[in-house]
Coordinates of C-alpha atoms in Angstrom, one line a residue:
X1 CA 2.3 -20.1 -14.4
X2 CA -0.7 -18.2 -14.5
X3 CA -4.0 -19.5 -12.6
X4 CA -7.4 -18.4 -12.2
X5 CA -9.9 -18.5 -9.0
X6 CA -12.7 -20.1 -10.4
X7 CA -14.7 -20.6 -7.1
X8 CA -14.9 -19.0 -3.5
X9 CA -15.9 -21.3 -0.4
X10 CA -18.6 -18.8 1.4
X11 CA -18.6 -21.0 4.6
X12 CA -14.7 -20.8 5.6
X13 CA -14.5 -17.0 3.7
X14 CA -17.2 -15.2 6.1
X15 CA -16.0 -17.9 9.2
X16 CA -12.5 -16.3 8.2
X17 CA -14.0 -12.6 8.2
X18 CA -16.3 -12.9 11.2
X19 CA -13.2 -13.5 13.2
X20 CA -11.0 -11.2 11.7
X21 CA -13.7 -8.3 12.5
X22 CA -14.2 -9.5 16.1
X23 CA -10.0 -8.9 16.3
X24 CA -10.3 -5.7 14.5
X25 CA -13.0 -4.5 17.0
X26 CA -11.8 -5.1 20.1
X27 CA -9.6 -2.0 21.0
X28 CA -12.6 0.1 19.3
X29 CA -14.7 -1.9 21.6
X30 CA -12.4 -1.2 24.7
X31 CA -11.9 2.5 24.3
X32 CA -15.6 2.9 23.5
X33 CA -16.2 0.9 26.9
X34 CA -14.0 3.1 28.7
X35 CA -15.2 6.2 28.1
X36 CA -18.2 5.1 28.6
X37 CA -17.3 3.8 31.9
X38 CA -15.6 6.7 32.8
X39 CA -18.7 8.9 32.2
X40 CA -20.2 7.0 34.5
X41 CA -22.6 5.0 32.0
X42 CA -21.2 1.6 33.1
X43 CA -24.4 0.2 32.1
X44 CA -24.1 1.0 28.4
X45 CA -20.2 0.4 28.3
X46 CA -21.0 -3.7 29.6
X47 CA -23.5 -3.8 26.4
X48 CA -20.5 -2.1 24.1
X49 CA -18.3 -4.8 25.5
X50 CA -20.4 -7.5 23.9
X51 CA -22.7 -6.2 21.1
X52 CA -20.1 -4.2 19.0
X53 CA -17.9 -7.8 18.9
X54 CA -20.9 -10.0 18.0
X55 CA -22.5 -7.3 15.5
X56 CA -19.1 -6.6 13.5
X57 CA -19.1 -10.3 13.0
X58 CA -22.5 -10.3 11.6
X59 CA -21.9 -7.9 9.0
X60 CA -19.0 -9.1 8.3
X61 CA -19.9 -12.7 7.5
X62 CA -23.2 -11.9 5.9
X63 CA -21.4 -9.0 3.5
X64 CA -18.5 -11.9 2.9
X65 CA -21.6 -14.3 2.1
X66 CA -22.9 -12.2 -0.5
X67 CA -20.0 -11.0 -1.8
X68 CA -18.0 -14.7 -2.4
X69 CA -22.0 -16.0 -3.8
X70 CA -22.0 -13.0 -6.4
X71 CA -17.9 -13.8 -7.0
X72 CA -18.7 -17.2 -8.2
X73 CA -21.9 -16.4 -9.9
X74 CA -19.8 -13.9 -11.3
X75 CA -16.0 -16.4 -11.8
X76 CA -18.4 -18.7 -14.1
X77 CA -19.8 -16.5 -16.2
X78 CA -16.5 -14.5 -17.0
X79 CA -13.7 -16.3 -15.0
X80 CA -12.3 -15.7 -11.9
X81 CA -9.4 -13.7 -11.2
X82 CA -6.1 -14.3 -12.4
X83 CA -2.9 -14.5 -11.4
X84 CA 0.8 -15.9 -11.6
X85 CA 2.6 -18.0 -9.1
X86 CA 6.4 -18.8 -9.1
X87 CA 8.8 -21.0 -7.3
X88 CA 10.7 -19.6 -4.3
X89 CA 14.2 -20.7 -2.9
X90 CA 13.8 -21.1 0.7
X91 CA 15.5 -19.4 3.2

């Protein structure tokens, strides 16, 4: 059975990214912070700690914004994609 995606929510798609990219950047953000910390810049590895999380979420939900609004601007012009779905036994 083939179906097609016709629409994209943009809220609950960059809410989804945001926090996927906050999980992505935390061991970046913790060897960044320890290096830093190590060098004795303690200072700058405490703002690491917290800007690199917040602004990997930013760009991540803003990019995700655009990119779902020009998918559906997109999906109804030409259609969304396609694909097929099938029944699976369980277990």
């Amino acid at each position: 059975m083939k179906k097609q995606i016709t629409s994209v929510s943009l809220g609950q798609n960059a809410k989804m990214a945001a926090a996927l990219y906050v999980v992505i950047s935390l061991p970046i953000v913790l060897v960044l912070a320890a290096i830093l910390a190590i060098s004795g810049q303690a200072g700058q590895a405490l703002v690491v700690l917290v800007a690199t999380p917040v602004v990997y979420a930013g760009v991540a939900a803003l990019g995700t914004l655009i990119g779902g609004w020009l998918y559906n601007v997109v999906a109804a012009r030409v259609g969304g994609f396609e694909f097929t779905t099938a029944e699976v036994k369980a277990g």
